[in-house]
Structures are given as C-alpha cells and as structure tokens.
Amino acid sequence: MVGIKDVAKHAGVSVGTVSNVINRPDMVSEETRHRVQSVIDRLGYVRSESARQLRAGRSRIMALLVLDMGNPFFVDVARGAERAARDAGLRVMMCNSGQSPSEEAEYLALFAEQRVRGVLLTPADATGRNIEAFRRHAIPFVLVDRVADGATECSVSVDDVQGGALAVRHLLDTGHRSVAYVSGPAGLNQVKDRREGALQALAEAGLPASALRELPTERLDVAAGRDAGARLLGLAERPTAVFCANDLLALGVLQAMYAAGVRVPEDIAIVGYDDIEFAAAAVVPLTSVRQPAVTMGTMAAELLLEETESDAPQRHEHRRVVLQPELVVRRSSLAPR
C-alpha cells in the first residue's frame, strides 16, 4: 500500500508537508499543494483513518445497527442519523442485524474492535445480554425505537402502546368487533407494546381480550404478511379487520387478500404501522400509524454526539425521549360495518 512517506518522497517534501496538504491546506503554498496533490492522485494514496484515530484518540465513525435495512422505516431512521452526523463532521457505518441476536452480537463486537465513536442501536436480543456484554467496552450508545430500561443510556422511541391503541380504536369506531393482530416476533418489545395498546382499546370499548386474534410471524416482512394472510383466510371465524405490527406485514396481508378475491376494505379492513412511503402507494392505499422515523434518527444521533463530546461526562444527562405516533387514515379501513 502507498503510504504518506511514499508521497513525500515522490513530491520532494517532508511528511509534515504532506500531512498539512491533507489536513491543513491553508498552511501550504499553492504551488506545493498542487505538486503534492498531483502525486497523491498519481499514486492513489488514501490516508489511514485508523492511524488518524490512534493519533487523535477519537473516531469519526458513528455506528447504526438496525433490525432490517430492507424496511423503509429504518432507511428513514438512517437518513436522520446520517444528516446529524454529517453536520458534526462524522460519518455513519450502517449495519443490519436481520432481527438476529447472534448477528447483533457479532456487529457489536466489530464496533468495539473498531472503537467507533458511539452506536445507535435497535436491539434484536430481547434478553439484553448483548447490550450488557457491550457495556464493558465503555463505548456510548443510544437505543433507537426502544425505551431504555435504566438510566445508563439514552433512548429515542415512539409510544407504541398509544400507537396500537390508535389503530384498534379506529377499527372499532368504524364498526368492527373482531380484530386480527399480525404481530411479528414475540420477543420484540415493539410487537408486545403494540399488542398491549390494541388490548387497551378493546377494553375501553367493553370487549374481551379474545376479540383480538393474534397471528404471530417469525419476521416483519412482506412474505411473512402473505403467510399470515393465508392463515387468516383459513380461519373458521374470520375477523373483519386486521391490525399489523408494521406496514410490510400489512402489504403482505393485502396481497394475500387480493389474490384470494377478498375485497379490502369491504370484506376486511387493514391497518399497518410505520406509514412507509409504499403505504400510500399500495393498490388499496393503506391506513397506517405514522412514526416520525427521520426525527427519531436525528434526535438519537444528536444525543450520542452530545454524550461523546470531550466534556460530556461532566454535563451529559441520559434522557429517554418518547415521541407520539399519528394515525393516517386511508381507504384500506374506510368501509363502514
């Protein structure tokens, strides 16, 4: 590999001059700067970020680990985080756990090995063991889309109990009295909280918990939604409405209904969660509970930046930010009962 000494030798200048051209170009004459830059371009020199970090003692990399980068919701979270990091002169390393605790553990180990500035984390491991293991490295992290249990880290999330209640109250208000919940992996806090909100809405209406028929799935994607839709069609007593733990599941259910000739919303109503861009563009525009995903990513990154500033231990206070969801009503749930 071409090193800074090679550039200095070919340009006929000192290593310090090359360093100034790269890091403090205003300190070098224009003629020298052009000569050194032409050698850099010709040799293909790329500075070693790891070496720079060792000298500076601080990384310019913020890591982001989410459940599924195929979900547009997390893409929007990443957009917000990247924007805040870029404004602070940092870059974001984006990684995907695939909802796998083992892959999450591997990435957290990688972040510790690379000594990143900090981590934005949507946990895949419901037990918390991966987080506990990561804490020993003393690398700051912020939980995203999950409320911190204690006071040892910051978190930015949405009130998913309220979100689940909004979805099912809407279905009840349009006349439905039996609702299916396509829920996703049972270990995810978001899935459990949205279910709790759904049950609260049923209780407020004087309906028993049995009015909610849960259809769990192993993943939170369209294929899992199609599978849940097929199971729903096979029920002897089919609920008249479906609340899905995210929009990808809801789109899969919608596909299954469309393929079977079941009309949405006339025969069955569907409500999703997240309000991704595809929700409004579906063949039957999808009612969904909107999460402010970009804001969530931005705020999480800002909290992490605040914590990792040089004087942070003296003034940083860990905070739990809980944002409010919003119901966006579209045609998939609008047929009156």
mmCIF file with all atom_site columns, N, CA, C and O in Angstrom, residues 116-157:
data_model
loop_
_atom_site.group_PDB
_atom_site.id
_atom_site.type_symbol
_atom_site.label_atom_id
_atom_site.label_alt_id
_atom_site.label_comp_id
_atom_site.label_asym_id
_atom_site.label_entity_id
_atom_site.label_seq_id
_atom_site.pdbx_PDB_ins_code
_atom_site.Cartn_x
_atom_site.Cartn_y
_atom_site.Cartn_z
_atom_site.occupancy
_atom_site.B_iso_or_equiv
_atom_site.pdbx_formal_charge
_atom_site.auth_seq_id
_atom_site.auth_comp_id
_atom_site.auth_asym_id
_atom_site.auth_atom_id
_atom_site.pdbx_PDB_model_num
ATOM 1   N N  . VAL A 1 116 ? -15.479 2.603   17.557 1.00 0.00 ? 116 VAL A N  1
ATOM 2   C CA . VAL A 1 116 ? -16.304 3.653   16.964 1.00 0.00 ? 116 VAL A CA 1
ATOM 3   C C  . VAL A 1 116 ? -16.622 4.718   18.006 1.00 0.00 ? 116 VAL A C  1
ATOM 4   O O  . VAL A 1 116 ? -16.515 4.486   19.215 1.00 0.00 ? 116 VAL A O  1
ATOM 5   N N  . ARG A 1 117 ? -17.022 5.892   17.540 1.00 0.00 ? 117 ARG A N  1
ATOM 6   C CA . ARG A 1 117 ? -17.356 6.993   18.457 1.00 0.00 ? 117 ARG A CA 1
ATOM 7   C C  . ARG A 1 117 ? -18.532 6.618   19.348 1.00 0.00 ? 117 ARG A C  1
ATOM 8   O O  . ARG A 1 117 ? -18.572 6.965   20.537 1.00 0.00 ? 117 ARG A O  1
ATOM 9   N N  . GLY A 1 118 ? -19.504 5.928   18.789 1.00 0.00 ? 118 GLY A N  1
ATOM 10  C CA . GLY A 1 118 ? -20.687 5.519   19.543 1.00 0.00 ? 118 GLY A CA 1
ATOM 11  C C  . GLY A 1 118 ? -21.590 4.706   18.639 1.00 0.00 ? 118 GLY A C  1
ATOM 12  O O  . GLY A 1 118 ? -21.336 4.563   17.434 1.00 0.00 ? 118 GLY A O  1
ATOM 13  N N  . VAL A 1 119 ? -22.672 4.178   19.212 1.00 0.00 ? 119 VAL A N  1
ATOM 14  C CA . VAL A 1 119 ? -23.555 3.270   18.480 1.00 0.00 ? 119 VAL A CA 1
ATOM 15  C C  . VAL A 1 119 ? -25.006 3.695   18.670 1.00 0.00 ? 119 VAL A C  1
ATOM 16  O O  . VAL A 1 119 ? -25.444 3.991   19.790 1.00 0.00 ? 119 VAL A O  1
ATOM 17  N N  . LEU A 1 120 ? -25.747 3.711   17.574 1.00 0.00 ? 120 LEU A N  1
ATOM 18  C CA . LEU A 1 120 ? -27.204 3.833   17.600 1.00 0.00 ? 120 LEU A CA 1
ATOM 19  C C  . LEU A 1 120 ? -27.746 2.432   17.372 1.00 0.00 ? 120 LEU A C  1
ATOM 20  O O  . LEU A 1 120 ? -27.448 1.810   16.350 1.00 0.00 ? 120 LEU A O  1
ATOM 21  N N  . LEU A 1 121 ? -28.536 1.925   18.302 1.00 0.00 ? 121 LEU A N  1
ATOM 22  C CA . LEU A 1 121 ? -28.878 0.505   18.302 1.00 0.00 ? 121 LEU A CA 1
ATOM 23  C C  . LEU A 1 121 ? -30.376 0.279   18.465 1.00 0.00 ? 121 LEU A C  1
ATOM 24  O O  . LEU A 1 121 ? -30.992 0.773   19.411 1.00 0.00 ? 121 LEU A O  1
ATOM 25  N N  . THR A 1 122 ? -30.950 -0.480  17.525 1.00 0.00 ? 122 THR A N  1
ATOM 26  C CA . THR A 1 122 ? -32.285 -1.039  17.706 1.00 0.00 ? 122 THR A CA 1
ATOM 27  C C  . THR A 1 122 ? -32.090 -2.509  18.063 1.00 0.00 ? 122 THR A C  1
ATOM 28  O O  . THR A 1 122 ? -31.724 -3.306  17.200 1.00 0.00 ? 122 THR A O  1
ATOM 29  N N  . PRO A 1 123 ? -32.284 -2.898  19.321 1.00 0.00 ? 123 PRO A N  1
ATOM 30  C CA . PRO A 1 123 ? -31.891 -4.248  19.766 1.00 0.00 ? 123 PRO A CA 1
ATOM 31  C C  . PRO A 1 123 ? -32.710 -5.357  19.131 1.00 0.00 ? 123 PRO A C  1
ATOM 32  O O  . PRO A 1 123 ? -33.931 -5.241  18.959 1.00 0.00 ? 123 PRO A O  1
ATOM 33  N N  . ALA A 1 124 ? -32.006 -6.436  18.789 1.00 0.00 ? 124 ALA A N  1
ATOM 34  C CA . ALA A 1 124 ? -32.661 -7.656  18.310 1.00 0.00 ? 124 ALA A CA 1
ATOM 35  C C  . ALA A 1 124 ? -32.763 -8.695  19.416 1.00 0.00 ? 124 ALA A C  1
ATOM 36  O O  . ALA A 1 124 ? -33.598 -9.596  19.355 1.00 0.00 ? 124 ALA A O  1
ATOM 37  N N  . ASP A 1 125 ? -31.898 -8.566  20.429 1.00 0.00 ? 125 ASP A N  1
ATOM 38  C CA . ASP A 1 125 ? -31.852 -9.540  21.522 1.00 0.00 ? 125 ASP A CA 1
ATOM 39  C C  . ASP A 1 125 ? -32.747 -9.081  22.666 1.00 0.00 ? 125 ASP A C  1
ATOM 40  O O  . ASP A 1 125 ? -32.424 -8.135  23.383 1.00 0.00 ? 125 ASP A O  1
ATOM 41  N N  . ALA A 1 126 ? -33.880 -9.754  22.838 1.00 0.00 ? 126 ALA A N  1
ATOM 42  C CA . ALA A 1 126 ? -34.845 -9.359  23.867 1.00 0.00 ? 126 ALA A CA 1
ATOM 43  C C  . ALA A 1 126 ? -34.318 -9.578  25.281 1.00 0.00 ? 126 ALA A C  1
ATOM 44  O O  . ALA A 1 126 ? -34.806 -8.954  26.224 1.00 0.00 ? 126 ALA A O  1
ATOM 45  N N  . THR A 1 127 ? -33.323 -10.442 25.446 1.00 0.00 ? 127 THR A N  1
ATOM 46  C CA . THR A 1 127 ? -32.793 -10.732 26.788 1.00 0.00 ? 127 THR A CA 1
ATOM 47  C C  . THR A 1 127 ? -31.912 -9.615  27.323 1.00 0.00 ? 127 THR A C  1
ATOM 48  O O  . THR A 1 127 ? -31.697 -9.522  28.533 1.00 0.00 ? 127 THR A O  1
ATOM 49  N N  . GLY A 1 128 ? -31.385 -8.786  26.439 1.00 0.00 ? 128 GLY A N  1
ATOM 50  C CA . GLY A 1 128 ? -30.483 -7.725  26.871 1.00 0.00 ? 128 GLY A CA 1
ATOM 51  C C  . GLY A 1 128 ? -29.054 -8.172  27.081 1.00 0.00 ? 128 GLY A C  1
ATOM 52  O O  . GLY A 1 128 ? -28.197 -7.361  27.463 1.00 0.00 ? 128 GLY A O  1
ATOM 53  N N  . ARG A 1 129 ? -28.743 -9.444  26.839 1.00 0.00 ? 129 ARG A N  1
ATOM 54  C CA . ARG A 1 129 ? -27.378 -9.938  27.089 1.00 0.00 ? 129 ARG A CA 1
ATOM 55  C C  . ARG A 1 129 ? -26.347 -9.271  26.179 1.00 0.00 ? 129 ARG A C  1
ATOM 56  O O  . ARG A 1 129 ? -25.225 -8.988  26.607 1.00 0.00 ? 129 ARG A O  1
ATOM 57  N N  . ASN A 1 130 ? -26.717 -9.030  24.929 1.00 0.00 ? 130 ASN A N  1
ATOM 58  C CA . ASN A 1 130 ? -25.768 -8.391  24.018 1.00 0.00 ? 130 ASN A CA 1
ATOM 59  C C  . ASN A 1 130 ? -25.407 -6.981  24.479 1.00 0.00 ? 130 ASN A C  1
ATOM 60  O O  . ASN A 1 130 ? -24.248 -6.569  24.404 1.00 0.00 ? 130 ASN A O  1
ATOM 61  N N  . ILE A 1 131 ? -26.401 -6.250  24.959 1.00 0.00 ? 131 ILE A N  1
ATOM 62  C CA . ILE A 1 131 ? -26.146 -4.894  25.448 1.00 0.00 ? 131 ILE A CA 1
ATOM 63  C C  . ILE A 1 131 ? -25.262 -4.941  26.684 1.00 0.00 ? 131 ILE A C  1
ATOM 64  O O  . ILE A 1 131 ? -24.320 -4.149  26.831 1.00 0.00 ? 131 ILE A O  1
ATOM 65  N N  . GLU A 1 132 ? -25.547 -5.858  27.590 1.00 0.00 ? 132 GLU A N  1
ATOM 66  C CA . GLU A 1 132 ? -24.729 -5.978  28.802 1.00 0.00 ? 132 GLU A CA 1
ATOM 67  C C  . GLU A 1 132 ? -23.278 -6.285  28.460 1.00 0.00 ? 132 GLU A C  1
ATOM 68  O O  . GLU A 1 132 ? -22.348 -5.742  29.060 1.00 0.00 ? 132 GLU A O  1
ATOM 69  N N  . ALA A 1 133 ? -23.066 -7.163  27.482 1.00 0.00 ? 133 ALA A N  1
ATOM 70  C CA . ALA A 1 133 ? -21.702 -7.505  27.075 1.00 0.00 ? 133 ALA A CA 1
ATOM 71  C C  . ALA A 1 133 ? -21.011 -6.300  26.437 1.00 0.00 ? 133 ALA A C  1
ATOM 72  O O  . ALA A 1 133 ? -19.810 -6.087  26.620 1.00 0.00 ? 133 ALA A O  1
ATOM 73  N N  . PHE A 1 134 ? -21.770 -5.491  25.692 1.00 0.00 ? 134 PHE A N  1
ATOM 74  C CA . PHE A 1 134 ? -21.181 -4.345  25.010 1.00 0.00 ? 134 PHE A CA 1
ATOM 75  C C  . PHE A 1 134 ? -20.807 -3.238  25.983 1.00 0.00 ? 134 PHE A C  1
ATOM 76  O O  . PHE A 1 134 ? -19.856 -2.487  25.738 1.00 0.00 ? 134 PHE A O  1
ATOM 77  N N  . ARG A 1 135 ? -21.515 -3.132  27.084 1.00 0.00 ? 135 ARG A N  1
ATOM 78  C CA . ARG A 1 135 ? -21.264 -2.047  28.044 1.00 0.00 ? 135 ARG A CA 1
ATOM 79  C C  . ARG A 1 135 ? -19.828 -2.053  28.574 1.00 0.00 ? 135 ARG A C  1
ATOM 80  O O  . ARG A 1 135 ? -19.279 -1.000  28.898 1.00 0.00 ? 135 ARG A O  1
ATOM 81  N N  . ARG A 1 136 ? -19.218 -3.222  28.665 1.00 0.00 ? 136 ARG A N  1
ATOM 82  C CA . ARG A 1 136 ? -17.874 -3.286  29.257 1.00 0.00 ? 136 ARG A CA 1
ATOM 83  C C  . ARG A 1 136 ? -16.829 -2.563  28.413 1.00 0.00 ? 136 ARG A C  1
ATOM 84  O O  . ARG A 1 136 ? -15.732 -2.265  28.899 1.00 0.00 ? 136 ARG A O  1
ATOM 85  N N  . HIS A 1 137 ? -17.154 -2.265  27.155 1.00 0.00 ? 137 HIS A N  1
ATOM 86  C CA . HIS A 1 137 ? -16.197 -1.570  26.296 1.00 0.00 ? 137 HIS A CA 1
ATOM 87  C C  . HIS A 1 137 ? -16.240 -0.058  26.491 1.00 0.00 ? 137 HIS A C  1
ATOM 88  O O  . HIS A 1 137 ? -15.406 0.660   25.916 1.00 0.00 ? 137 HIS A O  1
ATOM 89  N N  . ALA A 1 138 ? -17.191 0.436   27.277 1.00 0.00 ? 138 ALA A N  1
ATOM 90  C CA . ALA A 1 138 ? -17.311 1.871   27.589 1.00 0.00 ? 138 ALA A CA 1
ATOM 91  C C  . ALA A 1 138 ? -17.482 2.724   26.342 1.00 0.00 ? 138 ALA A C  1
ATOM 92  O O  . ALA A 1 138 ? -16.991 3.854   26.275 1.00 0.00 ? 138 ALA A O  1
ATOM 93  N N  . ILE A 1 139 ? -18.153 2.178   25.338 1.00 0.00 ? 139 ILE A N  1
ATOM 94  C CA . ILE A 1 139 ? -18.496 2.939   24.135 1.00 0.00 ? 139 ILE A CA 1
ATOM 95  C C  . ILE A 1 139 ? -19.943 3.406   24.279 1.00 0.00 ? 139 ILE A C  1
ATOM 96  O O  . ILE A 1 139 ? -20.839 2.588   24.479 1.00 0.00 ? 139 ILE A O  1
ATOM 97  N N  . PRO A 1 140 ? -20.196 4.708   24.196 1.00 0.00 ? 140 PRO A N  1
ATOM 98  C CA . PRO A 1 140 ? -21.570 5.198   24.373 1.00 0.00 ? 140 PRO A CA 1
ATOM 99  C C  . PRO A 1 140 ? -22.511 4.636   23.308 1.00 0.00 ? 140 PRO A C  1
ATOM 100 O O  . PRO A 1 140 ? -22.103 4.401   22.163 1.00 0.00 ? 140 PRO A O  1
ATOM 101 N N  . PHE A 1 141 ? -23.757 4.427   23.680 1.00 0.00 ? 141 PHE A N  1
ATOM 102 C CA . PHE A 1 141 ? -24.757 4.013   22.715 1.00 0.00 ? 141 PHE A CA 1
ATOM 103 C C  . PHE A 1 141 ? -26.111 4.604   23.083 1.00 0.00 ? 141 PHE A C  1
ATOM 104 O O  . PHE A 1 141 ? -26.374 4.934   24.244 1.00 0.00 ? 141 PHE A O  1
ATOM 105 N N  . VAL A 1 142 ? -26.956 4.727   22.061 1.00 0.00 ? 142 VAL A N  1
ATOM 106 C CA . VAL A 1 142 ? -28.321 5.233   22.227 1.00 0.00 ? 142 VAL A CA 1
ATOM 107 C C  . VAL A 1 142 ? -29.262 4.204   21.629 1.00 0.00 ? 142 VAL A C  1
ATOM 108 O O  . VAL A 1 142 ? -29.043 3.725   20.510 1.00 0.00 ? 142 VAL A O  1
ATOM 109 N N  . LEU A 1 143 ? -30.289 3.838   22.371 1.00 0.00 ? 143 LEU A N  1
ATOM 110 C CA . LEU A 1 143 ? -31.290 2.911   21.861 1.00 0.00 ? 143 LEU A CA 1
ATOM 111 C C  . LEU A 1 143 ? -32.272 3.666   20.966 1.00 0.00 ? 143 LEU A C  1
ATOM 112 O O  . LEU A 1 143 ? -32.724 4.758   21.311 1.00 0.00 ? 143 LEU A O  1
ATOM 113 N N  . VAL A 1 144 ? -32.583 3.066   19.817 1.00 0.00 ? 144 VAL A N  1
ATOM 114 C CA . VAL A 1 144 ? -33.485 3.677   18.840 1.00 0.00 ? 144 VAL A CA 1
ATOM 115 C C  . VAL A 1 144 ? -34.687 2.768   18.656 1.00 0.00 ? 144 VAL A C  1
ATOM 116 O O  . VAL A 1 144 ? -34.544 1.554   18.480 1.00 0.00 ? 144 VAL A O  1
ATOM 117 N N  . ASP A 1 145 ? -35.877 3.355   18.718 1.00 0.00 ? 145 ASP A N  1
ATOM 118 C CA . ASP A 1 145 ? -37.129 2.603   18.591 1.00 0.00 ? 145 ASP A CA 1
ATOM 119 C C  . ASP A 1 145 ? -37.310 1.639   19.761 1.00 0.00 ? 145 ASP A C  1
ATOM 120 O O  . ASP A 1 145 ? -37.943 0.598   19.622 1.00 0.00 ? 145 ASP A O  1
ATOM 121 N N  . ARG A 1 146 ? -36.732 1.974   20.883 1.00 0.00 ? 146 ARG A N  1
ATOM 122 C CA . ARG A 1 146 ? -36.932 1.204   22.110 1.00 0.00 ? 146 ARG A CA 1
ATOM 123 C C  . ARG A 1 146 ? -36.611 2.084   23.302 1.00 0.00 ? 146 ARG A C  1
ATOM 124 O O  . ARG A 1 146 ? -35.630 2.832   23.281 1.00 0.00 ? 146 ARG A O  1
ATOM 125 N N  . VAL A 1 147 ? -37.405 1.988   24.357 1.00 0.00 ? 147 VAL A N  1
ATOM 126 C CA . VAL A 1 147 ? -37.206 2.788   25.565 1.00 0.00 ? 147 VAL A CA 1
ATOM 127 C C  . VAL A 1 147 ? -36.136 2.131   26.433 1.00 0.00 ? 147 VAL A C  1
ATOM 128 O O  . VAL A 1 147 ? -36.169 0.921   26.663 1.00 0.00 ? 147 VAL A O  1
ATOM 129 N N  . ALA A 1 148 ? -35.176 2.920   26.902 1.00 0.00 ? 148 ALA A N  1
ATOM 130 C CA . ALA A 1 148 ? -34.142 2.404   27.794 1.00 0.00 ? 148 ALA A CA 1
ATOM 131 C C  . ALA A 1 148 ? -34.771 1.983   29.121 1.00 0.00 ? 148 ALA A C  1
ATOM 132 O O  . ALA A 1 148 ? -35.616 2.682   29.675 1.00 0.00 ? 148 ALA A O  1
ATOM 133 N N  . ASP A 1 149 ? -34.344 0.815   29.620 1.00 0.00 ? 149 ASP A N  1
ATOM 134 C CA . ASP A 1 149 ? -34.903 0.302   30.872 1.00 0.00 ? 149 ASP A CA 1
ATOM 135 C C  . ASP A 1 149 ? -34.377 1.054   32.085 1.00 0.00 ? 149 ASP A C  1
ATOM 136 O O  . ASP A 1 149 ? -35.091 1.264   33.060 1.00 0.00 ? 149 ASP A O  1
ATOM 137 N N  . GLY A 1 150 ? -33.098 1.450   32.035 1.00 0.00 ? 150 GLY A N  1
ATOM 138 C CA . GLY A 1 150 ? -32.500 2.116   33.183 1.00 0.00 ? 150 GLY A CA 1
ATOM 139 C C  . GLY A 1 150 ? -32.075 3.530   32.851 1.00 0.00 ? 150 GLY A C  1
ATOM 140 O O  . GLY A 1 150 ? -32.578 4.155   31.928 1.00 0.00 ? 150 GLY A O  1
ATOM 141 N N  . ALA A 1 151 ? -31.107 4.035   33.625 1.00 0.00 ? 151 ALA A N  1
ATOM 142 C CA . ALA A 1 151 ? -30.633 5.410   33.445 1.00 0.00 ? 151 ALA A CA 1
ATOM 143 C C  . ALA A 1 151 ? -29.184 5.438   32.989 1.00 0.00 ? 151 ALA A C  1
ATOM 144 O O  . ALA A 1 151 ? -28.472 6.419   33.200 1.00 0.00 ? 151 ALA A O  1
ATOM 145 N N  . THR A 1 152 ? -28.730 4.354   32.343 1.00 0.00 ? 152 THR A N  1
ATOM 146 C CA . THR A 1 152 ? -27.324 4.269   31.937 1.00 0.00 ? 152 THR A CA 1
ATOM 147 C C  . THR A 1 152 ? -27.111 4.566   30.462 1.00 0.00 ? 152 THR A C  1
ATOM 148 O O  . THR A 1 152 ? -25.977 4.542   29.993 1.00 0.00 ? 152 THR A O  1
ATOM 149 N N  . GLU A 1 153 ? -28.202 4.830   29.713 1.00 0.00 ? 153 GLU A N  1
ATOM 150 C CA . GLU A 1 153 ? -28.058 5.206   28.315 1.00 0.00 ? 153 GLU A CA 1
ATOM 151 C C  . GLU A 1 153 ? -29.275 6.011   27.887 1.00 0.00 ? 153 GLU A C  1
ATOM 152 O O  . GLU A 1 153 ? -30.310 5.992   28.549 1.00 0.00 ? 153 GLU A O  1
ATOM 153 N N  . CYS A 1 154 ? -29.133 6.716   26.780 1.00 0.00 ? 154 CYS A N  1
ATOM 154 C CA . CYS A 1 154 ? -30.245 7.472   26.215 1.00 0.00 ? 154 CYS A CA 1
ATOM 155 C C  . CYS A 1 154 ? -31.072 6.575   25.293 1.00 0.00 ? 154 CYS A C  1
ATOM 156 O O  . CYS A 1 154 ? -30.602 5.534   24.832 1.00 0.00 ? 154 CYS A O  1
ATOM 157 N N  . SER A 1 155 ? -32.280 7.000   25.023 1.00 0.00 ? 155 SER A N  1
ATOM 158 C CA . SER A 1 155 ? -33.116 6.282   24.059 1.00 0.00 ? 155 SER A CA 1
ATOM 159 C C  . SER A 1 155 ? -34.061 7.265   23.390 1.00 0.00 ? 155 SER A C  1
ATOM 160 O O  . SER A 1 155 ? -34.428 8.287   23.962 1.00 0.00 ? 155 SER A O  1
ATOM 161 N N  . VAL A 1 156 ? -34.425 6.936   22.146 1.00 0.00 ? 156 VAL A N  1
ATOM 162 C CA . VAL A 1 156 ? -35.434 7.686   21.400 1.00 0.00 ? 156 VAL A CA 1
ATOM 163 C C  . VAL A 1 156 ? -36.401 6.669   20.823 1.00 0.00 ? 156 VAL A C  1
ATOM 164 O O  . VAL A 1 156 ? -35.995 5.751   20.107 1.00 0.00 ? 156 VAL A O  1
ATOM 165 N N  . SER A 1 157 ? -37.657 6.818   21.152 1.00 0.00 ? 157 SER A N  1
ATOM 166 C CA . SER A 1 157 ? -38.647 5.828   20.720 1.00 0.00 ? 157 SER A CA 1
ATOM 167 C C  . SER A 1 157 ? -39.977 6.520   20.460 1.00 0.00 ? 157 SER A C  1
ATOM 168 O O  . SER A 1 157 ? -40.116 7.732   20.628 1.00 0.00 ? 157 SER A O  1
#
